[in-house]
mmCIF file with all atom_site columns, C-alpha atoms and ligand atoms in Angstrom:
data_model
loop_
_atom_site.group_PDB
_atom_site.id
_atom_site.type_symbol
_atom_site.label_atom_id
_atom_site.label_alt_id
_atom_site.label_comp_id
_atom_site.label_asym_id
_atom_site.label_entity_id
_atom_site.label_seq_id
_atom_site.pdbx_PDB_ins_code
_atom_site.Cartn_x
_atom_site.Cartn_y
_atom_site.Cartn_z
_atom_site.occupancy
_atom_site.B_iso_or_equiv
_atom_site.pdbx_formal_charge
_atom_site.auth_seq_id
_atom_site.auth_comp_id
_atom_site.auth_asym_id
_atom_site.auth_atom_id
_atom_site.pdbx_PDB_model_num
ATOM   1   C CA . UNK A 1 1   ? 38.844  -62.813 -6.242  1.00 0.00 ? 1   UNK A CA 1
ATOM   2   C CA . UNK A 1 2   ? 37.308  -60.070 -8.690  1.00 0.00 ? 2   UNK A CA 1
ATOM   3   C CA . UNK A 1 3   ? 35.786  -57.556 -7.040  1.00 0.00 ? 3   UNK A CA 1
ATOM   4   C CA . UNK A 1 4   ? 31.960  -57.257 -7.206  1.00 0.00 ? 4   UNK A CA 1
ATOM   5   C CA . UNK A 1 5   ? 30.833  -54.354 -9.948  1.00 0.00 ? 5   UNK A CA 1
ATOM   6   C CA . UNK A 1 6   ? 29.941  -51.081 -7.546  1.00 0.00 ? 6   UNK A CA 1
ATOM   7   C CA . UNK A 1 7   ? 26.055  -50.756 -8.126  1.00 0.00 ? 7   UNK A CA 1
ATOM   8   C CA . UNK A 1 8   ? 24.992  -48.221 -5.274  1.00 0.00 ? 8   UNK A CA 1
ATOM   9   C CA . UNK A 1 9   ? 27.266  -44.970 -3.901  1.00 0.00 ? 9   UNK A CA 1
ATOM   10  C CA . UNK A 1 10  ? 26.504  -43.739 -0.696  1.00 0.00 ? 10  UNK A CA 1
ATOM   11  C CA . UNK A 1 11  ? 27.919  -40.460 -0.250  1.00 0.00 ? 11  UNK A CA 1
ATOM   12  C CA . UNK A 1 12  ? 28.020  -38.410 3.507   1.00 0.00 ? 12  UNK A CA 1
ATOM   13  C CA . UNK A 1 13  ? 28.824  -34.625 3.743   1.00 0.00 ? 13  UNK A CA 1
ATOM   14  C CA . UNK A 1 14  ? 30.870  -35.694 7.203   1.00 0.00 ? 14  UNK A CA 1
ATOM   15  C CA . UNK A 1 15  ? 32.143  -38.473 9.334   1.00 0.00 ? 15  UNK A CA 1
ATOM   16  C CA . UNK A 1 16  ? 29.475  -37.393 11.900  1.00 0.00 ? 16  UNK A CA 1
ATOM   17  C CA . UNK A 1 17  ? 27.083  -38.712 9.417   1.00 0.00 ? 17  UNK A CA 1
ATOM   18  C CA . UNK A 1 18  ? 28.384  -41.968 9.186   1.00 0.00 ? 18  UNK A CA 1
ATOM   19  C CA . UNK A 1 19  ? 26.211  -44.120 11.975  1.00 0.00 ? 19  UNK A CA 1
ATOM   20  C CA . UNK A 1 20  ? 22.704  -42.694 10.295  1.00 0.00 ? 20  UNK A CA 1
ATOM   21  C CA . UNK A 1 21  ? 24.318  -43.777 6.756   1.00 0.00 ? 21  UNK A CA 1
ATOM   22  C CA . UNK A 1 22  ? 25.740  -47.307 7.467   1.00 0.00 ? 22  UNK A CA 1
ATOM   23  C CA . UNK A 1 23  ? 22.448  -48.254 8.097   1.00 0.00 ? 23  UNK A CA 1
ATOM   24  C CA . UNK A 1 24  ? 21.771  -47.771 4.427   1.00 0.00 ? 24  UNK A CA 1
ATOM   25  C CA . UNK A 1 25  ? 24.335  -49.883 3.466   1.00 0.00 ? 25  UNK A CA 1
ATOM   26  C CA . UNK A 1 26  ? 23.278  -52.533 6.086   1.00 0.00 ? 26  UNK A CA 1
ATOM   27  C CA . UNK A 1 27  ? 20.275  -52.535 4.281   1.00 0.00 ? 27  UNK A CA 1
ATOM   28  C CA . UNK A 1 28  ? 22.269  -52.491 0.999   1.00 0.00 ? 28  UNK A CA 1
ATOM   29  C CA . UNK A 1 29  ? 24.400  -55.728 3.048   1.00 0.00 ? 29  UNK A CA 1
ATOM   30  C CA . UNK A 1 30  ? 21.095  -57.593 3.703   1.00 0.00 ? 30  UNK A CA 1
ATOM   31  C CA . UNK A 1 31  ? 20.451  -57.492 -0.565  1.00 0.00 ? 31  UNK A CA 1
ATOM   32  C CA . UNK A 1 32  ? 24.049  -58.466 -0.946  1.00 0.00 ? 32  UNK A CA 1
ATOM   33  C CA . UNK A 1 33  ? 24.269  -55.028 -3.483  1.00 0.00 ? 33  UNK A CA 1
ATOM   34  C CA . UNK A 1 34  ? 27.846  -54.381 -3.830  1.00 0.00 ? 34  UNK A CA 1
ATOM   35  C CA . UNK A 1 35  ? 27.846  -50.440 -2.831  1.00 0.00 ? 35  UNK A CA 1
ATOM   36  C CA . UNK A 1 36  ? 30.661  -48.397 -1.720  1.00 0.00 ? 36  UNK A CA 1
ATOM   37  C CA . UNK A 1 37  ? 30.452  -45.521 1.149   1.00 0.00 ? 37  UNK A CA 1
ATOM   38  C CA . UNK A 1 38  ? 32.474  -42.629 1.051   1.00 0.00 ? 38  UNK A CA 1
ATOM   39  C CA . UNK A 1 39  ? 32.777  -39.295 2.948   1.00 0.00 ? 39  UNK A CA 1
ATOM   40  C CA . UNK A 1 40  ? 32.566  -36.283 0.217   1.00 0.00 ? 40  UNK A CA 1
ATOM   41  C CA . UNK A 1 41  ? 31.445  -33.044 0.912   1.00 0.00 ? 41  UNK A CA 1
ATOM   42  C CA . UNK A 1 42  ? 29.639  -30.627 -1.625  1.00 0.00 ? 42  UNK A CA 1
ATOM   43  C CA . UNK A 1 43  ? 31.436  -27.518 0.447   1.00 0.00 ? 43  UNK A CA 1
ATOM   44  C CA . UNK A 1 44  ? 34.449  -28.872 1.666   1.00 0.00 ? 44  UNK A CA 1
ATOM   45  C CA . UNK A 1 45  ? 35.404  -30.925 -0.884  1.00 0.00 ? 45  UNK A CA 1
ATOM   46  C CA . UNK A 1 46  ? 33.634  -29.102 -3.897  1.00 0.00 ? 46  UNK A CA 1
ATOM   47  C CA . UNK A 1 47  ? 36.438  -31.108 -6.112  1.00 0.00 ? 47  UNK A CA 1
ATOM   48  C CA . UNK A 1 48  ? 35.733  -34.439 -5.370  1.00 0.00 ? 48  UNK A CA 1
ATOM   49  C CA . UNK A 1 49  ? 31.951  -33.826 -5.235  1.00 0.00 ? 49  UNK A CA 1
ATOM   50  C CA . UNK A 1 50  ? 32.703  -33.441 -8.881  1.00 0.00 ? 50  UNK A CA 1
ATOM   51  C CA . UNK A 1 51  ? 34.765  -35.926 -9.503  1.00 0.00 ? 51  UNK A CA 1
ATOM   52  C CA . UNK A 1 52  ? 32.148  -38.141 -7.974  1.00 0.00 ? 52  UNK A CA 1
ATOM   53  C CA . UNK A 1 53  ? 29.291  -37.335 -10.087 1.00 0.00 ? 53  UNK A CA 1
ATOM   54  C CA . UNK A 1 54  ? 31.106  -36.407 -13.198 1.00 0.00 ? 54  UNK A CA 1
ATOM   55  C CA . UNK A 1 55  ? 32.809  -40.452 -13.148 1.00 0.00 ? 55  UNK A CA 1
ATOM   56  C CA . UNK A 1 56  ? 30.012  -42.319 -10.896 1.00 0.00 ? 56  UNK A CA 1
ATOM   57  C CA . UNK A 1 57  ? 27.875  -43.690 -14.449 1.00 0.00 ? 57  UNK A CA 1
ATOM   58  C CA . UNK A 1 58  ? 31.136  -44.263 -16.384 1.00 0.00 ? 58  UNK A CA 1
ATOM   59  C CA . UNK A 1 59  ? 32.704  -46.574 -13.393 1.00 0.00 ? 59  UNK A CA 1
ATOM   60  C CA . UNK A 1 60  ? 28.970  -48.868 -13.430 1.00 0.00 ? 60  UNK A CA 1
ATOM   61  C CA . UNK A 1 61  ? 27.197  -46.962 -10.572 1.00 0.00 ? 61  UNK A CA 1
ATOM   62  C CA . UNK A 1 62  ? 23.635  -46.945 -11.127 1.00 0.00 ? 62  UNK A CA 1
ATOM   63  C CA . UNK A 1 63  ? 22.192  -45.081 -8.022  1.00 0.00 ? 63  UNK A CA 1
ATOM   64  C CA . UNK A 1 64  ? 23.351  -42.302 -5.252  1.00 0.00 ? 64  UNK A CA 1
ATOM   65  C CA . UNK A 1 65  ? 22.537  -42.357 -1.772  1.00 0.00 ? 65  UNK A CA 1
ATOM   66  C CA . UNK A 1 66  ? 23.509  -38.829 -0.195  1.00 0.00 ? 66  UNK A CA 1
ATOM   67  C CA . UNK A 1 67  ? 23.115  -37.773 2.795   1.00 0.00 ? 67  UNK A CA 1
ATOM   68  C CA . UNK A 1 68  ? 24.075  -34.126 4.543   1.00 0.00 ? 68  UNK A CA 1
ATOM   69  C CA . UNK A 1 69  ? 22.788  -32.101 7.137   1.00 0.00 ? 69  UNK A CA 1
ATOM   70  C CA . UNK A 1 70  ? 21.997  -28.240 7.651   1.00 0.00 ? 70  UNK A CA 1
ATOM   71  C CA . UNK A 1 71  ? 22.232  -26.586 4.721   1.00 0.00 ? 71  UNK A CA 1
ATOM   72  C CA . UNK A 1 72  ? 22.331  -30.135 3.249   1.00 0.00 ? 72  UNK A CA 1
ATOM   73  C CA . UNK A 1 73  ? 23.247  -29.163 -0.410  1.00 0.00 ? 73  UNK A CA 1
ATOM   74  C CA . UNK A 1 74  ? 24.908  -32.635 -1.143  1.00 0.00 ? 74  UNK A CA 1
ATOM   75  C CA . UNK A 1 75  ? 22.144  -34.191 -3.209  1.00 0.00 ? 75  UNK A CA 1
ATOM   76  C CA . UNK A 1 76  ? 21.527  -31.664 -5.275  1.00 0.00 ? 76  UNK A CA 1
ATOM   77  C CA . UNK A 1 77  ? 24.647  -30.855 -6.573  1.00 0.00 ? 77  UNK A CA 1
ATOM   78  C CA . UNK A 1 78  ? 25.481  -34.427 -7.196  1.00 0.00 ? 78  UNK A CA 1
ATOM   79  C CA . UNK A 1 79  ? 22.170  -34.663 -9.123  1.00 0.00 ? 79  UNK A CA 1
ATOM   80  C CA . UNK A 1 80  ? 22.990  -31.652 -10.669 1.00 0.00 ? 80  UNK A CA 1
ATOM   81  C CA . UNK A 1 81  ? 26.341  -32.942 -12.458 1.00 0.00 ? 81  UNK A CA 1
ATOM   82  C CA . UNK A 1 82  ? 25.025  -36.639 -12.927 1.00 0.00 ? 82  UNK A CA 1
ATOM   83  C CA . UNK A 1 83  ? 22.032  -38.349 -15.001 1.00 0.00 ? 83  UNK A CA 1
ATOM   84  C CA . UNK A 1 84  ? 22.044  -41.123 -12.547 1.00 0.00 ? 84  UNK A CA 1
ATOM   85  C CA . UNK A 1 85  ? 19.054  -40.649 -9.998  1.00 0.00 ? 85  UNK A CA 1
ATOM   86  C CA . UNK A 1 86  ? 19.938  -39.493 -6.562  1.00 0.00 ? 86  UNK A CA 1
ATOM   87  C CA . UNK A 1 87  ? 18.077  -40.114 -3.259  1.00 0.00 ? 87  UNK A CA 1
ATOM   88  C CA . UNK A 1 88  ? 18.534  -37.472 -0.739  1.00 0.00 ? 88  UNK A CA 1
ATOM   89  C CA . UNK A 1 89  ? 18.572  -38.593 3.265   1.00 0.00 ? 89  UNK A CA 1
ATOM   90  C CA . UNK A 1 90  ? 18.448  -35.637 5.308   1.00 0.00 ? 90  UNK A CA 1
ATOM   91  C CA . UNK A 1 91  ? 20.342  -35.566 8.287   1.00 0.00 ? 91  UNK A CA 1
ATOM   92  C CA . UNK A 1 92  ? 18.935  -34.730 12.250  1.00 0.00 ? 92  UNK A CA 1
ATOM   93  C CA . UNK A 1 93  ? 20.596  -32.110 13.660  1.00 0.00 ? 93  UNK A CA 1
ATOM   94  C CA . UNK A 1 94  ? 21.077  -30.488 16.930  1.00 0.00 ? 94  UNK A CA 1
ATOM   95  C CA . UNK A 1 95  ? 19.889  -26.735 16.020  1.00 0.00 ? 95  UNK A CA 1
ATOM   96  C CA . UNK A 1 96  ? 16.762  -28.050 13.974  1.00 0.00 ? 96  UNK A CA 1
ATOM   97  C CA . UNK A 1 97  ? 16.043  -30.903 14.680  1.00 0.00 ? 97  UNK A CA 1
ATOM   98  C CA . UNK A 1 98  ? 17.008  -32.010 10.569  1.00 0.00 ? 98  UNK A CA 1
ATOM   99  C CA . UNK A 1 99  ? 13.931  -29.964 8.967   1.00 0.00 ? 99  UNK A CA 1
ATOM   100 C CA . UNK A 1 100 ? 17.227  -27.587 7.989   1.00 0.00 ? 100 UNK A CA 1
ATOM   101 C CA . UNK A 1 101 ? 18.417  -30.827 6.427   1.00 0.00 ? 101 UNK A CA 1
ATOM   102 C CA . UNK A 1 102 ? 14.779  -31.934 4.688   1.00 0.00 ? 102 UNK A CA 1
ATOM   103 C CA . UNK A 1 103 ? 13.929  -28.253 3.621   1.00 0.00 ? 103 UNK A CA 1
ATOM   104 C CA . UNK A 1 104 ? 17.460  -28.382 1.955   1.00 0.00 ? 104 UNK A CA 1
ATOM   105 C CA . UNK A 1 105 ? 17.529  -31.376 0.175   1.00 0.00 ? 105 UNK A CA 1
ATOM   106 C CA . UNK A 1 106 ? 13.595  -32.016 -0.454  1.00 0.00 ? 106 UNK A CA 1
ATOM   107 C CA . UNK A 1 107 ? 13.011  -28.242 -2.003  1.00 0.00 ? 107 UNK A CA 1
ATOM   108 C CA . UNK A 1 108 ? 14.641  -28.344 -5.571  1.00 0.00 ? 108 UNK A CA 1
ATOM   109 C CA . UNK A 1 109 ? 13.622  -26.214 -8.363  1.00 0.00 ? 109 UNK A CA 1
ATOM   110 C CA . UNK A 1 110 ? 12.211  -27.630 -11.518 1.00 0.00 ? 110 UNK A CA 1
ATOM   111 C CA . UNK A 1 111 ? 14.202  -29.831 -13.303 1.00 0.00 ? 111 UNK A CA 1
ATOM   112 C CA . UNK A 1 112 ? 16.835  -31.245 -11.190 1.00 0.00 ? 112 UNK A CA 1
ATOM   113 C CA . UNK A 1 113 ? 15.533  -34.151 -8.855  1.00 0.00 ? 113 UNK A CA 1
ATOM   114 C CA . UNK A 1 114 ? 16.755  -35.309 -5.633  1.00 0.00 ? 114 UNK A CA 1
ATOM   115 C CA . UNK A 1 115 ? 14.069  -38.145 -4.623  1.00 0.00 ? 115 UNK A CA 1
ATOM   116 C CA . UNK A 1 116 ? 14.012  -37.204 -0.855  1.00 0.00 ? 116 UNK A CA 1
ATOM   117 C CA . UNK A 1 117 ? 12.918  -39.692 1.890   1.00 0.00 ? 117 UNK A CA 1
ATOM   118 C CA . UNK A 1 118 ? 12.791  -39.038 5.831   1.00 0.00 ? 118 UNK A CA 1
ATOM   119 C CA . UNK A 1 119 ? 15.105  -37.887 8.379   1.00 0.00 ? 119 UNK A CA 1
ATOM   120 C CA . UNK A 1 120 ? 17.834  -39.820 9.851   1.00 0.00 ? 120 UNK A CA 1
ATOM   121 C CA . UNK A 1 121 ? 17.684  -43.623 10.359  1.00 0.00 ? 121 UNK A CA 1
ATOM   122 C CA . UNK A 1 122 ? 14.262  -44.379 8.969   1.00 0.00 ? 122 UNK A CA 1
ATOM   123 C CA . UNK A 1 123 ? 14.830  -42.260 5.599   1.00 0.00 ? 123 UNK A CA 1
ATOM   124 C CA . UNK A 1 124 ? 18.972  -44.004 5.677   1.00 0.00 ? 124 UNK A CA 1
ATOM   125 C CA . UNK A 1 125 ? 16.891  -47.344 5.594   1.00 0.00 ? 125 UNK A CA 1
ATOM   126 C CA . UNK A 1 126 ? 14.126  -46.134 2.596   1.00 0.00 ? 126 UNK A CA 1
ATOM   127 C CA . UNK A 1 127 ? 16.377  -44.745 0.890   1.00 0.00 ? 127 UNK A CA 1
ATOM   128 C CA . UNK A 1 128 ? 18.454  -48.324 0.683   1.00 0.00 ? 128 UNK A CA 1
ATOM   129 C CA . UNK A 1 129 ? 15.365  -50.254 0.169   1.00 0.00 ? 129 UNK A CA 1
ATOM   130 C CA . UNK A 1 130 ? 14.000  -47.186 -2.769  1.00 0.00 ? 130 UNK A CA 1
ATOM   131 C CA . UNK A 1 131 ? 17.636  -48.139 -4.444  1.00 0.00 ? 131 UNK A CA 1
ATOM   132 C CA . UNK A 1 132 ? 16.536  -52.039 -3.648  1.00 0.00 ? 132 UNK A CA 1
ATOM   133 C CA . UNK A 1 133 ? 13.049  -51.111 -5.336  1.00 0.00 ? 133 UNK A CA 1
ATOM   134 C CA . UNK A 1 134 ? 14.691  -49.538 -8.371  1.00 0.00 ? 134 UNK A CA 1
ATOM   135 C CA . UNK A 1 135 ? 16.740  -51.872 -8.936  1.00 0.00 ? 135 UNK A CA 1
ATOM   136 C CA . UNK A 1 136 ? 14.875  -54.832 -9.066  1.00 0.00 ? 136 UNK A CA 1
ATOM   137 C CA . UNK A 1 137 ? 13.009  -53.385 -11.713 1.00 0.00 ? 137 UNK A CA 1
ATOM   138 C CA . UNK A 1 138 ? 15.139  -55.355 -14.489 1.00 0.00 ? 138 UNK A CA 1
ATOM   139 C CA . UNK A 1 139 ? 16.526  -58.283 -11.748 1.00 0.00 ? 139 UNK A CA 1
ATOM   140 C CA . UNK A 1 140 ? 13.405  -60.888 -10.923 1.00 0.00 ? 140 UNK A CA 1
ATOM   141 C CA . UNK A 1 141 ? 15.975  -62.600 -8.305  1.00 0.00 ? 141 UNK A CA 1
ATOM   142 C CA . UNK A 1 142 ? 15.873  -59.110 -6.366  1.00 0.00 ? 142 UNK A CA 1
ATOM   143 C CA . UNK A 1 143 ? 12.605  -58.838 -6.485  1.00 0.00 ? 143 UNK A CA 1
ATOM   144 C CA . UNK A 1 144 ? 11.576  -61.858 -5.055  1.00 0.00 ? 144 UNK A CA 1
ATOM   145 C CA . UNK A 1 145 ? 14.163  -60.756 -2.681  1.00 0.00 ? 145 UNK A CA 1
ATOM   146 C CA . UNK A 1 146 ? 12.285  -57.738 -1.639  1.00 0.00 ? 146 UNK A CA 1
ATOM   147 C CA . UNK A 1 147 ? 8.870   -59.190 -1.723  1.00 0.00 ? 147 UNK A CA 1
ATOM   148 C CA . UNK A 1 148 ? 10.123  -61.541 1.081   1.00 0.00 ? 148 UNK A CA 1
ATOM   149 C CA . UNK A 1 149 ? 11.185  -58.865 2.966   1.00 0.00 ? 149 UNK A CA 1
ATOM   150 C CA . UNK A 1 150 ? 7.639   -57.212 2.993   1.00 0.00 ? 150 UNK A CA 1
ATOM   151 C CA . UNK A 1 151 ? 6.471   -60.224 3.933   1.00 0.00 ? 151 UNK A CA 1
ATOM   152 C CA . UNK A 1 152 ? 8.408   -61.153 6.552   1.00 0.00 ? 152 UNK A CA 1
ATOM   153 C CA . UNK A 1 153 ? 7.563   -57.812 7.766   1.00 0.00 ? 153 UNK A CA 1
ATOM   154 C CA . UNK A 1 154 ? 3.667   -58.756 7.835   1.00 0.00 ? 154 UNK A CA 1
ATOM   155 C CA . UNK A 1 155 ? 4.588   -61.402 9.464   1.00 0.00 ? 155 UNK A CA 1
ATOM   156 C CA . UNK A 1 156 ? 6.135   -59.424 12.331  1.00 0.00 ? 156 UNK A CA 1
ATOM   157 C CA . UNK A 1 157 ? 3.419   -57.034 12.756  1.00 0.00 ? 157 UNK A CA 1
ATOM   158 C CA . UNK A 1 158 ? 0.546   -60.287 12.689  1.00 0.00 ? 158 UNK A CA 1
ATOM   159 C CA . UNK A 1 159 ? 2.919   -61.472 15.436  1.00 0.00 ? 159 UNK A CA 1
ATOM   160 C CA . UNK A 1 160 ? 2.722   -58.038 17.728  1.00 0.00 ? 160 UNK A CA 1
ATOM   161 C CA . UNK A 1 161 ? -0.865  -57.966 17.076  1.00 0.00 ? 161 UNK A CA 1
ATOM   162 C CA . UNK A 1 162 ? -1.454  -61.604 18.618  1.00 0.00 ? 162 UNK A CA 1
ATOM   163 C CA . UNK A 1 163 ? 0.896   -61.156 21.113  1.00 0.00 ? 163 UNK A CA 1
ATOM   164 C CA . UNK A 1 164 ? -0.724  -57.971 22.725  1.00 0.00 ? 164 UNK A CA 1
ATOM   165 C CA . UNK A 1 165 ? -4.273  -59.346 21.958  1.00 0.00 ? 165 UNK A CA 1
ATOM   166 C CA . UNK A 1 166 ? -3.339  -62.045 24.623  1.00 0.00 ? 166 UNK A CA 1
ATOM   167 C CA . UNK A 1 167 ? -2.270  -60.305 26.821  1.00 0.00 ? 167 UNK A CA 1
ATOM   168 C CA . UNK A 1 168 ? -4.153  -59.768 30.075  1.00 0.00 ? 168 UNK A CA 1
ATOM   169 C CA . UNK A 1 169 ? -6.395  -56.621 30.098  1.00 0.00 ? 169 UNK A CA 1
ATOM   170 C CA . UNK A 1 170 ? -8.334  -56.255 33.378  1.00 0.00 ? 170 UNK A CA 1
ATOM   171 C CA . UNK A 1 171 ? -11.984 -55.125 32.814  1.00 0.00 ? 171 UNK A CA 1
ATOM   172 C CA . UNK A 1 172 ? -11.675 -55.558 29.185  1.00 0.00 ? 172 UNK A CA 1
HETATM 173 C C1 . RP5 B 2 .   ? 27.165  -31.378 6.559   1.00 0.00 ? 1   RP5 B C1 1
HETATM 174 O O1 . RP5 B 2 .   ? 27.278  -30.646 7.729   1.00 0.00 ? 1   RP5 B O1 1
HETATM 175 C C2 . RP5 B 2 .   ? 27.355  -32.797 6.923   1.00 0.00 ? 1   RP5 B C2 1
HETATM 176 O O2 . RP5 B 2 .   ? 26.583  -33.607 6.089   1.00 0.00 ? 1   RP5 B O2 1
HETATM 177 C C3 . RP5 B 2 .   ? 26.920  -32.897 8.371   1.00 0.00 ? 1   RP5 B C3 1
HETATM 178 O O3 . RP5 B 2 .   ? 25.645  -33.476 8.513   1.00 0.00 ? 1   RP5 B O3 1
HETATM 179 C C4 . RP5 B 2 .   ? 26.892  -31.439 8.820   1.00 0.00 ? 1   RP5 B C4 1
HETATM 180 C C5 . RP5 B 2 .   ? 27.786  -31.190 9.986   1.00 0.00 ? 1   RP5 B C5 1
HETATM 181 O O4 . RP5 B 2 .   ? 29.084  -31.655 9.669   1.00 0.00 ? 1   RP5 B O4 1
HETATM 182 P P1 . RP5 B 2 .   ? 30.217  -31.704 10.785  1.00 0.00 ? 1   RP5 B P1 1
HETATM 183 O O5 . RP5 B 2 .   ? 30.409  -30.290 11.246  1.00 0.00 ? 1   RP5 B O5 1
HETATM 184 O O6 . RP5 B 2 .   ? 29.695  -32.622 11.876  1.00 0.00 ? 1   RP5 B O6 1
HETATM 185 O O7 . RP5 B 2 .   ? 31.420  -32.287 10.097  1.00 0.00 ? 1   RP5 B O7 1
HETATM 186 O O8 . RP5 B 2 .   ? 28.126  -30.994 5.638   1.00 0.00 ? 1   RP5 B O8 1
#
């Protein structure tokens, strides 16, 4: 069987980034976007962090996912080599608590964008369903995808509500 056209790349500075990251391309999974994950760093592997962004449009790649932490330069330099846009997820980390990893990849100067969501799990997951949003833009079938997603995510909040407003609250 052919393998599915590579729409989304998520790229991690390290291994150690790897749990925060899958659960972008779990999100990714749930779509059924064919991505690929890979383990490229804009420091140790300056190389293939060119490789990657000078060949990522040319091999049918239409949106990055990085993610780095610390001095979390990943994003940027992909998005500086690449016209393809590039979400940044900034890693937590033990000395600062991942604002070294936001400040890095959020603060870029004029004309170079890295589209920056939050730190750790919760930005890994935005940033999959950002990609999902963009996406969509030109496939209806996705987007009808995502709209059932939001609302089966009303649905689970209406659900919490009711379920705490019966609960039993003495004096209330
Ligand atoms: C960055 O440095 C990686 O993205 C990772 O978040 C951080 C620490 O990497 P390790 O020392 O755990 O490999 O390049």
């Amino acid at each position: 069987m052919q393998k599915e056209q590579t729409l989304v790349s998520i790229l991690m500075g390290s291994q150690s980034d790897y749990e925060t990251l899958n659960e972008a391309s779990a999100v990714l999974g749930q779509f059924a976007i064919p991505h690929e994950v890979r383990v490229i760093s804009a420091h140790r592997t300056p190389e293939a962090a060119r490789e990657f962004a000078l060949s990522a449009e040319e091999r049918g790649v239409k949106l990055i996912i990085a993610g780095a932490g610390k001095a979390a330069h990943l994003a940027g330099v992909l998005a500086s080599m690449t016209l393809l846009p590039v979400i940044g997820v900034p890693m937590k980390t033990s000395d600062l608590g991942g604002l070294d990893s936001l400040l890095s990849t959020v603060q870029m100067p004029g004309g170079i964008p890295v589209a920056t969501v939050a730190i750790g799990s919760a930005g890994a997951k935005n940033a999959a369903l950002l990609a999902v949003a963009i996406l969509a833009l030109n496939n209806p079938d996705l987007r009808a995808r995502l709209a059932a997603y939001r609302e089966a995510m009303t649905r689970a909040v209406e659900k919490s509500d009711a379920e705490i407003q019966a609960l039993p609250r003495p004096g209330a």
